[in-house]
Amino acid sequence: SELAKIESLTTGRTLREYQAQLGRVPDWFVYHGQLASVSEGSCPPFSDEDHACTVRRQPLGVCALITPWNHPLLIAVKKVAVALATGNSVVVKPPELAPVSVLELGRILKEAGLPDGVYNVVNGFGDVAGSALASHKDISKVDFTGGTSTGKVIAKQMEGVKHYCAELGGNCPVVVFPDADIL
């Protein structure tokens, strides 16, 4: 697909890897959309007879979704699908070195009928754009994937933000030899 080519060219990872990953992207939207439509008002079993549990979908508002360079579209979709299915608007901050596929996702969502203003993208360096999102008073949730030290900085900048989700990573060394057929 065109998105897999974009991801491969901007991140340096193999085209085959992205073709496998991105082939499942629509499934994230379908799964979370279906889950949201059937969970509202349900009453899952509780551990005893003295309590009841009812599921209510209550949107948080505007969610800032900050994605890493290594899988920009896949990780963005995982965040976006959940946020949209639960009734939120999103501002996605893609990695400054690989923003193209996340921008392209916006075009695809618009063509699919998503209203203007529900999916937004802010490009820029993390210490400027990411910091602005993390500290903005109208952001209800920040969902960050990236390094541990950056995750700690974001947590400190979130004054007034109620929800924070962070997937903090490590390193995965990979050696690519000159004769590797990666395209």
mmCIF file with all atom_site columns, C-alpha atoms in Angstrom:
data_model
loop_
_atom_site.group_PDB
_atom_site.id
_atom_site.type_symbol
_atom_site.label_atom_id
_atom_site.label_alt_id
_atom_site.label_comp_id
_atom_site.label_asym_id
_atom_site.label_entity_id
_atom_site.label_seq_id
_atom_site.pdbx_PDB_ins_code
_atom_site.Cartn_x
_atom_site.Cartn_y
_atom_site.Cartn_z
_atom_site.occupancy
_atom_site.B_iso_or_equiv
_atom_site.pdbx_formal_charge
_atom_site.auth_seq_id
_atom_site.auth_comp_id
_atom_site.auth_asym_id
_atom_site.auth_atom_id
_atom_site.pdbx_PDB_model_num
ATOM 1   C CA . SER A 1 1   ? 0.000   0.000   0.000  1.00 0.00 ? 1   SER A CA 1
ATOM 2   C CA . GLU A 1 2   ? 0.976   3.628   -0.385 1.00 0.00 ? 2   GLU A CA 1
ATOM 3   C CA . LEU A 1 3   ? 0.964   4.132   3.395  1.00 0.00 ? 3   LEU A CA 1
ATOM 4   C CA . ALA A 1 4   ? 3.392   1.239   3.881  1.00 0.00 ? 4   ALA A CA 1
ATOM 5   C CA . LYS A 1 5   ? 5.762   2.795   1.332  1.00 0.00 ? 5   LYS A CA 1
ATOM 6   C CA . ILE A 1 6   ? 5.559   6.149   3.112  1.00 0.00 ? 6   ILE A CA 1
ATOM 7   C CA . GLU A 1 7   ? 6.283   4.531   6.473  1.00 0.00 ? 7   GLU A CA 1
ATOM 8   C CA . SER A 1 8   ? 9.219   2.542   5.085  1.00 0.00 ? 8   SER A CA 1
ATOM 9   C CA . LEU A 1 9   ? 10.780  5.541   3.377  1.00 0.00 ? 9   LEU A CA 1
ATOM 10  C CA . THR A 1 10  ? 10.419  7.863   6.370  1.00 0.00 ? 10  THR A CA 1
ATOM 11  C CA . THR A 1 11  ? 11.490  5.446   9.115  1.00 0.00 ? 11  THR A CA 1
ATOM 12  C CA . GLY A 1 12  ? 13.935  3.162   7.328  1.00 0.00 ? 12  GLY A CA 1
ATOM 13  C CA . ARG A 1 13  ? 12.136  -0.003  8.382  1.00 0.00 ? 13  ARG A CA 1
ATOM 14  C CA . THR A 1 14  ? 11.321  -2.677  5.821  1.00 0.00 ? 14  THR A CA 1
ATOM 15  C CA . LEU A 1 15  ? 8.407   -2.375  3.435  1.00 0.00 ? 15  LEU A CA 1
ATOM 16  C CA . ARG A 1 16  ? 7.382   -5.961  4.169  1.00 0.00 ? 16  ARG A CA 1
ATOM 17  C CA . GLU A 1 17  ? 7.091   -5.186  7.887  1.00 0.00 ? 17  GLU A CA 1
ATOM 18  C CA . TYR A 1 18  ? 4.849   -2.197  7.260  1.00 0.00 ? 18  TYR A CA 1
ATOM 19  C CA . GLN A 1 19  ? 2.701   -4.038  4.735  1.00 0.00 ? 19  GLN A CA 1
ATOM 20  C CA . ALA A 1 20  ? 1.991   -6.682  7.382  1.00 0.00 ? 20  ALA A CA 1
ATOM 21  C CA . GLN A 1 21  ? 1.306   -4.119  10.120 1.00 0.00 ? 21  GLN A CA 1
ATOM 22  C CA . LEU A 1 22  ? -0.746  -1.657  8.156  1.00 0.00 ? 22  LEU A CA 1
ATOM 23  C CA . GLY A 1 23  ? -2.935  -4.324  6.594  1.00 0.00 ? 23  GLY A CA 1
ATOM 24  C CA . ARG A 1 24  ? -4.579  -4.567  10.028 1.00 0.00 ? 24  ARG A CA 1
ATOM 25  C CA . VAL A 1 25  ? -5.128  -0.821  10.518 1.00 0.00 ? 25  VAL A CA 1
ATOM 26  C CA . PRO A 1 26  ? -8.834  -0.888  9.528  1.00 0.00 ? 26  PRO A CA 1
ATOM 27  C CA . ASP A 1 27  ? -9.405  -3.645  12.096 1.00 0.00 ? 27  ASP A CA 1
ATOM 28  C CA . TRP A 1 28  ? -8.530  -1.239  14.926 1.00 0.00 ? 28  TRP A CA 1
ATOM 29  C CA . PHE A 1 29  ? -11.289 1.146   13.882 1.00 0.00 ? 29  PHE A CA 1
ATOM 30  C CA . VAL A 1 30  ? -13.828 -1.648  13.342 1.00 0.00 ? 30  VAL A CA 1
ATOM 31  C CA . TYR A 1 31  ? -13.059 -3.396  16.643 1.00 0.00 ? 31  TYR A CA 1
ATOM 32  C CA . HIS A 1 32  ? -13.193 -0.305  18.849 1.00 0.00 ? 32  HIS A CA 1
ATOM 33  C CA . GLY A 1 33  ? -16.213 1.094   17.029 1.00 0.00 ? 33  GLY A CA 1
ATOM 34  C CA . GLN A 1 34  ? -18.117 -2.149  17.575 1.00 0.00 ? 34  GLN A CA 1
ATOM 35  C CA . LEU A 1 35  ? -16.980 -2.425  21.189 1.00 0.00 ? 35  LEU A CA 1
ATOM 36  C CA . ALA A 1 36  ? -18.156 1.103   21.961 1.00 0.00 ? 36  ALA A CA 1
ATOM 37  C CA . SER A 1 37  ? -21.534 0.466   20.351 1.00 0.00 ? 37  SER A CA 1
ATOM 38  C CA . VAL A 1 38  ? -22.304 -2.650  22.368 1.00 0.00 ? 38  VAL A CA 1
ATOM 39  C CA . SER A 1 39  ? -20.762 -1.849  25.747 1.00 0.00 ? 39  SER A CA 1
ATOM 40  C CA . GLU A 1 40  ? -22.909 1.206   26.539 1.00 0.00 ? 40  GLU A CA 1
ATOM 41  C CA . GLY A 1 41  ? -25.424 0.361   29.239 1.00 0.00 ? 41  GLY A CA 1
ATOM 42  C CA . SER A 1 42  ? -24.200 -3.199  29.662 1.00 0.00 ? 42  SER A CA 1
ATOM 43  C CA . CYS A 1 43  ? -24.036 -4.763  33.086 1.00 0.00 ? 43  CYS A CA 1
ATOM 44  C CA . PRO A 1 44  ? -20.973 -7.022  33.350 1.00 0.00 ? 44  PRO A CA 1
ATOM 45  C CA . PRO A 1 45  ? -21.020 -9.612  36.132 1.00 0.00 ? 45  PRO A CA 1
ATOM 46  C CA . PHE A 1 46  ? -19.635 -8.514  39.475 1.00 0.00 ? 46  PHE A CA 1
ATOM 47  C CA . SER A 1 47  ? -17.956 -10.670 42.090 1.00 0.00 ? 47  SER A CA 1
ATOM 48  C CA . ASP A 1 48  ? -20.798 -10.519 44.619 1.00 0.00 ? 48  ASP A CA 1
ATOM 49  C CA . GLU A 1 49  ? -24.563 -9.932  44.834 1.00 0.00 ? 49  GLU A CA 1
ATOM 50  C CA . ASP A 1 50  ? -24.275 -6.681  46.819 1.00 0.00 ? 50  ASP A CA 1
ATOM 51  C CA . HIS A 1 51  ? -22.847 -4.664  43.925 1.00 0.00 ? 51  HIS A CA 1
ATOM 52  C CA . ALA A 1 52  ? -23.805 -3.817  40.374 1.00 0.00 ? 52  ALA A CA 1
ATOM 53  C CA . CYS A 1 53  ? -21.681 -2.465  37.576 1.00 0.00 ? 53  CYS A CA 1
ATOM 54  C CA . THR A 1 54  ? -23.020 -0.494  34.607 1.00 0.00 ? 54  THR A CA 1
ATOM 55  C CA . VAL A 1 55  ? -20.850 0.628   31.694 1.00 0.00 ? 55  VAL A CA 1
ATOM 56  C CA . ARG A 1 56  ? -21.331 4.235   30.607 1.00 0.00 ? 56  ARG A CA 1
ATOM 57  C CA . ARG A 1 57  ? -19.412 5.834   27.795 1.00 0.00 ? 57  ARG A CA 1
ATOM 58  C CA . GLN A 1 58  ? -18.391 9.289   28.871 1.00 0.00 ? 58  GLN A CA 1
ATOM 59  C CA . PRO A 1 59  ? -16.048 11.148  26.497 1.00 0.00 ? 59  PRO A CA 1
ATOM 60  C CA . LEU A 1 60  ? -13.117 12.966  28.077 1.00 0.00 ? 60  LEU A CA 1
ATOM 61  C CA . GLY A 1 61  ? -13.000 15.766  25.514 1.00 0.00 ? 61  GLY A CA 1
ATOM 62  C CA . VAL A 1 62  ? -9.818  16.540  23.590 1.00 0.00 ? 62  VAL A CA 1
ATOM 63  C CA . CYS A 1 63  ? -7.020  13.972  23.745 1.00 0.00 ? 63  CYS A CA 1
ATOM 64  C CA . ALA A 1 64  ? -3.412  14.733  22.808 1.00 0.00 ? 64  ALA A CA 1
ATOM 65  C CA . LEU A 1 65  ? -1.817  11.686  21.192 1.00 0.00 ? 65  LEU A CA 1
ATOM 66  C CA . ILE A 1 66  ? 1.963   11.796  20.847 1.00 0.00 ? 66  ILE A CA 1
ATOM 67  C CA . THR A 1 67  ? 3.480   9.086   18.654 1.00 0.00 ? 67  THR A CA 1
ATOM 68  C CA . PRO A 1 68  ? 7.034   7.773   18.171 1.00 0.00 ? 68  PRO A CA 1
ATOM 69  C CA . TRP A 1 69  ? 9.188   7.641   15.049 1.00 0.00 ? 69  TRP A CA 1
ATOM 70  C CA . ASN A 1 70  ? 9.461   3.858   14.707 1.00 0.00 ? 70  ASN A CA 1
ATOM 71  C CA . HIS A 1 71  ? 5.798   3.010   13.975 1.00 0.00 ? 71  HIS A CA 1
ATOM 72  C CA . PRO A 1 72  ? 4.129   6.391   13.493 1.00 0.00 ? 72  PRO A CA 1
ATOM 73  C CA . LEU A 1 73  ? 0.918   5.288   11.783 1.00 0.00 ? 73  LEU A CA 1
ATOM 74  C CA . LEU A 1 74  ? 0.271   2.008   13.609 1.00 0.00 ? 74  LEU A CA 1
ATOM 75  C CA . ILE A 1 75  ? 0.692   3.541   17.045 1.00 0.00 ? 75  ILE A CA 1
ATOM 76  C CA . ALA A 1 76  ? -1.301  6.621   16.060 1.00 0.00 ? 76  ALA A CA 1
ATOM 77  C CA . VAL A 1 77  ? -4.159  4.413   14.816 1.00 0.00 ? 77  VAL A CA 1
ATOM 78  C CA . LYS A 1 78  ? -4.188  2.406   18.043 1.00 0.00 ? 78  LYS A CA 1
ATOM 79  C CA . LYS A 1 79  ? -4.622  5.639   19.985 1.00 0.00 ? 79  LYS A CA 1
ATOM 80  C CA . VAL A 1 80  ? -6.972  7.389   17.531 1.00 0.00 ? 80  VAL A CA 1
ATOM 81  C CA . ALA A 1 81  ? -9.362  4.436   17.128 1.00 0.00 ? 81  ALA A CA 1
ATOM 82  C CA . VAL A 1 82  ? -9.984  4.188   20.876 1.00 0.00 ? 82  VAL A CA 1
ATOM 83  C CA . ALA A 1 83  ? -10.328 7.947   21.366 1.00 0.00 ? 83  ALA A CA 1
ATOM 84  C CA . LEU A 1 84  ? -12.769 8.404   18.480 1.00 0.00 ? 84  LEU A CA 1
ATOM 85  C CA . ALA A 1 85  ? -14.836 5.342   19.370 1.00 0.00 ? 85  ALA A CA 1
ATOM 86  C CA . THR A 1 86  ? -15.347 6.723   22.862 1.00 0.00 ? 86  THR A CA 1
ATOM 87  C CA . GLY A 1 87  ? -16.513 10.104  21.577 1.00 0.00 ? 87  GLY A CA 1
ATOM 88  C CA . ASN A 1 88  ? -13.391 12.232  21.908 1.00 0.00 ? 88  ASN A CA 1
ATOM 89  C CA . SER A 1 89  ? -11.651 14.634  19.556 1.00 0.00 ? 89  SER A CA 1
ATOM 90  C CA . VAL A 1 90  ? -7.921  14.197  19.053 1.00 0.00 ? 90  VAL A CA 1
ATOM 91  C CA . VAL A 1 91  ? -4.817  16.232  18.393 1.00 0.00 ? 91  VAL A CA 1
ATOM 92  C CA . VAL A 1 92  ? -2.066  13.953  17.122 1.00 0.00 ? 92  VAL A CA 1
ATOM 93  C CA . LYS A 1 93  ? 1.559   15.042  17.338 1.00 0.00 ? 93  LYS A CA 1
ATOM 94  C CA . PRO A 1 94  ? 3.464   12.764  14.966 1.00 0.00 ? 94  PRO A CA 1
ATOM 95  C CA . PRO A 1 95  ? 7.224   12.358  15.145 1.00 0.00 ? 95  PRO A CA 1
ATOM 96  C CA . GLU A 1 96  ? 8.992   15.287  13.526 1.00 0.00 ? 96  GLU A CA 1
ATOM 97  C CA . LEU A 1 97  ? 11.045  12.931  11.349 1.00 0.00 ? 97  LEU A CA 1
ATOM 98  C CA . ALA A 1 98  ? 8.117   10.829  10.106 1.00 0.00 ? 98  ALA A CA 1
ATOM 99  C CA . PRO A 1 99  ? 4.840   12.814  10.063 1.00 0.00 ? 99  PRO A CA 1
ATOM 100 C CA . VAL A 1 100 ? 3.595   12.047  6.540  1.00 0.00 ? 100 VAL A CA 1
ATOM 101 C CA . SER A 1 101 ? 1.515   8.916   7.198  1.00 0.00 ? 101 SER A CA 1
ATOM 102 C CA . VAL A 1 102 ? -0.229  10.515  10.198 1.00 0.00 ? 102 VAL A CA 1
ATOM 103 C CA . LEU A 1 103 ? -1.115  13.513  8.034  1.00 0.00 ? 103 LEU A CA 1
ATOM 104 C CA . GLU A 1 104 ? -2.359  11.129  5.335  1.00 0.00 ? 104 GLU A CA 1
ATOM 105 C CA . LEU A 1 105 ? -4.573  9.413   7.926  1.00 0.00 ? 105 LEU A CA 1
ATOM 106 C CA . GLY A 1 106 ? -6.336  12.745  8.397  1.00 0.00 ? 106 GLY A CA 1
ATOM 107 C CA . ARG A 1 107 ? -7.179  12.879  4.701  1.00 0.00 ? 107 ARG A CA 1
ATOM 108 C CA . ILE A 1 108 ? -8.489  9.295   4.815  1.00 0.00 ? 108 ILE A CA 1
ATOM 109 C CA . LEU A 1 109 ? -10.658 9.984   7.868  1.00 0.00 ? 109 LEU A CA 1
ATOM 110 C CA . LYS A 1 110 ? -12.071 13.132  6.245  1.00 0.00 ? 110 LYS A CA 1
ATOM 111 C CA . GLU A 1 111 ? -12.941 11.158  3.086  1.00 0.00 ? 111 GLU A CA 1
ATOM 112 C CA . ALA A 1 112 ? -14.640 8.575   5.328  1.00 0.00 ? 112 ALA A CA 1
ATOM 113 C CA . GLY A 1 113 ? -16.900 11.317  6.739  1.00 0.00 ? 113 GLY A CA 1
ATOM 114 C CA . LEU A 1 114 ? -15.212 12.318  10.001 1.00 0.00 ? 114 LEU A CA 1
ATOM 115 C CA . PRO A 1 115 ? -16.283 15.917  10.762 1.00 0.00 ? 115 PRO A CA 1
ATOM 116 C CA . ASP A 1 116 ? -13.733 18.722  10.638 1.00 0.00 ? 116 ASP A CA 1
ATOM 117 C CA . GLY A 1 117 ? -12.058 19.387  13.965 1.00 0.00 ? 117 GLY A CA 1
ATOM 118 C CA . VAL A 1 118 ? -12.371 15.845  15.322 1.00 0.00 ? 118 VAL A CA 1
ATOM 119 C CA . TYR A 1 119 ? -8.976  14.669  14.025 1.00 0.00 ? 119 TYR A CA 1
ATOM 120 C CA . ASN A 1 120 ? -6.233  17.277  14.158 1.00 0.00 ? 120 ASN A CA 1
ATOM 121 C CA . VAL A 1 121 ? -2.480  17.090  13.618 1.00 0.00 ? 121 VAL A CA 1
ATOM 122 C CA . VAL A 1 122 ? 0.153   19.365  15.135 1.00 0.00 ? 122 VAL A CA 1
ATOM 123 C CA . ASN A 1 123 ? 3.613   19.030  13.625 1.00 0.00 ? 123 ASN A CA 1
ATOM 124 C CA . GLY A 1 124 ? 6.784   20.146  15.335 1.00 0.00 ? 124 GLY A CA 1
ATOM 125 C CA . PHE A 1 125 ? 9.529   19.182  17.690 1.00 0.00 ? 125 PHE A CA 1
ATOM 126 C CA . GLY A 1 126 ? 8.546   17.485  20.924 1.00 0.00 ? 126 GLY A CA 1
ATOM 127 C CA . ASP A 1 127 ? 10.030  20.098  23.204 1.00 0.00 ? 127 ASP A CA 1
ATOM 128 C CA . VAL A 1 128 ? 7.821   22.734  21.537 1.00 0.00 ? 128 VAL A CA 1
ATOM 129 C CA . ALA A 1 129 ? 4.711   21.055  20.077 1.00 0.00 ? 129 ALA A CA 1
ATOM 130 C CA . GLY A 1 130 ? 4.590   18.157  22.553 1.00 0.00 ? 130 GLY A CA 1
ATOM 131 C CA . SER A 1 131 ? 5.116   20.481  25.498 1.00 0.00 ? 131 SER A CA 1
ATOM 132 C CA . ALA A 1 132 ? 2.393   22.835  24.284 1.00 0.00 ? 132 ALA A CA 1
ATOM 133 C CA . LEU A 1 133 ? -0.068  19.942  24.080 1.00 0.00 ? 133 LEU A CA 1
ATOM 134 C CA . ALA A 1 134 ? 0.906   18.454  27.444 1.00 0.00 ? 134 ALA A CA 1
ATOM 135 C CA . SER A 1 135 ? 0.466   21.761  29.242 1.00 0.00 ? 135 SER A CA 1
ATOM 136 C CA . HIS A 1 136 ? -2.642  23.019  27.407 1.00 0.00 ? 136 HIS A CA 1
ATOM 137 C CA . LYS A 1 137 ? -5.608  23.620  29.702 1.00 0.00 ? 137 LYS A CA 1
ATOM 138 C CA . ASP A 1 138 ? -8.157  22.268  27.194 1.00 0.00 ? 138 ASP A CA 1
ATOM 139 C CA . ILE A 1 139 ? -6.472  18.869  26.808 1.00 0.00 ? 139 ILE A CA 1
ATOM 140 C CA . SER A 1 140 ? -8.247  16.259  28.940 1.00 0.00 ? 140 SER A CA 1
ATOM 141 C CA . LYS A 1 141 ? -5.880  13.363  28.288 1.00 0.00 ? 141 LYS A CA 1
ATOM 142 C CA . VAL A 1 142 ? -2.330  12.892  27.030 1.00 0.00 ? 142 VAL A CA 1
ATOM 143 C CA . ASP A 1 143 ? -1.365  9.531   25.521 1.00 0.00 ? 143 ASP A CA 1
ATOM 144 C CA . PHE A 1 144 ? 2.389   9.352   24.905 1.00 0.00 ? 144 PHE A CA 1
ATOM 145 C CA . THR A 1 145 ? 4.580   6.648   23.411 1.00 0.00 ? 145 THR A CA 1
ATOM 146 C CA . GLY A 1 146 ? 8.305   7.248   23.574 1.00 0.00 ? 146 GLY A CA 1
ATOM 147 C CA . GLY A 1 147 ? 11.310  7.440   25.850 1.00 0.00 ? 147 GLY A CA 1
ATOM 148 C CA . THR A 1 148 ? 11.143  7.278   29.627 1.00 0.00 ? 148 THR A CA 1
ATOM 149 C CA . SER A 1 149 ? 12.906  10.605  30.216 1.00 0.00 ? 149 SER A CA 1
ATOM 150 C CA . THR A 1 150 ? 10.503  12.405  27.850 1.00 0.00 ? 150 THR A CA 1
ATOM 151 C CA . GLY A 1 151 ? 7.540   10.680  29.485 1.00 0.00 ? 151 GLY A CA 1
ATOM 152 C CA . LYS A 1 152 ? 8.624   12.068  32.856 1.00 0.00 ? 152 LYS A CA 1
ATOM 153 C CA . VAL A 1 153 ? 8.952   15.586  31.422 1.00 0.00 ? 153 VAL A CA 1
ATOM 154 C CA . ILE A 1 154 ? 5.443   15.359  29.934 1.00 0.00 ? 154 ILE A CA 1
ATOM 155 C CA . ALA A 1 155 ? 4.017   14.174  33.253 1.00 0.00 ? 155 ALA A CA 1
ATOM 156 C CA . LYS A 1 156 ? 5.447   17.270  34.964 1.00 0.00 ? 156 LYS A CA 1
ATOM 157 C CA . GLN A 1 157 ? 4.050   19.593  32.280 1.00 0.00 ? 157 GLN A CA 1
ATOM 158 C CA . MET A 1 158 ? 0.500   18.294  32.581 1.00 0.00 ? 158 MET A CA 1
ATOM 159 C CA . GLU A 1 159 ? -0.753  20.693  35.202 1.00 0.00 ? 159 GLU A CA 1
ATOM 160 C CA . GLY A 1 160 ? -4.552  20.512  35.090 1.00 0.00 ? 160 GLY A CA 1
ATOM 161 C CA . VAL A 1 161 ? -4.716  17.511  32.744 1.00 0.00 ? 161 VAL A CA 1
ATOM 162 C CA . LYS A 1 162 ? -6.666  14.725  34.373 1.00 0.00 ? 162 LYS A CA 1
ATOM 163 C CA . HIS A 1 163 ? -5.564  11.621  32.456 1.00 0.00 ? 163 HIS A CA 1
ATOM 164 C CA . TYR A 1 164 ? -2.153  10.386  31.325 1.00 0.00 ? 164 TYR A CA 1
ATOM 165 C CA . CYS A 1 165 ? -1.261  7.177   29.560 1.00 0.00 ? 165 CYS A CA 1
ATOM 166 C CA . ALA A 1 166 ? 2.375   6.462   28.725 1.00 0.00 ? 166 ALA A CA 1
ATOM 167 C CA . GLU A 1 167 ? 4.068   3.605   26.927 1.00 0.00 ? 167 GLU A CA 1
ATOM 168 C CA . LEU A 1 168 ? 7.693   4.208   27.746 1.00 0.00 ? 168 LEU A CA 1
ATOM 169 C CA . GLY A 1 169 ? 10.268  2.275   25.801 1.00 0.00 ? 169 GLY A CA 1
ATOM 170 C CA . GLY A 1 170 ? 13.758  1.034   25.651 1.00 0.00 ? 170 GLY A CA 1
ATOM 171 C CA . ASN A 1 171 ? 16.020  0.084   22.803 1.00 0.00 ? 171 ASN A CA 1
ATOM 172 C CA . CYS A 1 172 ? 15.934  -2.698  20.248 1.00 0.00 ? 172 CYS A CA 1
ATOM 173 C CA . PRO A 1 173 ? 19.245  -2.921  18.424 1.00 0.00 ? 173 PRO A CA 1
ATOM 174 C CA . VAL A 1 174 ? 19.034  -4.073  14.825 1.00 0.00 ? 174 VAL A CA 1
ATOM 175 C CA . VAL A 1 175 ? 21.877  -4.653  12.380 1.00 0.00 ? 175 VAL A CA 1
ATOM 176 C CA . VAL A 1 176 ? 21.171  -4.201  8.656  1.00 0.00 ? 176 VAL A CA 1
ATOM 177 C CA . PHE A 1 177 ? 23.869  -5.498  6.352  1.00 0.00 ? 177 PHE A CA 1
ATOM 178 C CA . PRO A 1 178 ? 24.688  -3.732  3.059  1.00 0.00 ? 178 PRO A CA 1
ATOM 179 C CA . ASP A 1 179 ? 23.363  -6.639  0.966  1.00 0.00 ? 179 ASP A CA 1
ATOM 180 C CA . ALA A 1 180 ? 19.948  -6.732  2.710  1.00 0.00 ? 180 ALA A CA 1
ATOM 181 C CA . ASP A 1 181 ? 16.968  -6.562  0.319  1.00 0.00 ? 181 ASP A CA 1
ATOM 182 C CA . ILE A 1 182 ? 14.784  -4.178  2.329  1.00 0.00 ? 182 ILE A CA 1
ATOM 183 C CA . LEU A 1 183 ? 12.522  -2.754  -0.359 1.00 0.00 ? 183 LEU A CA 1
#
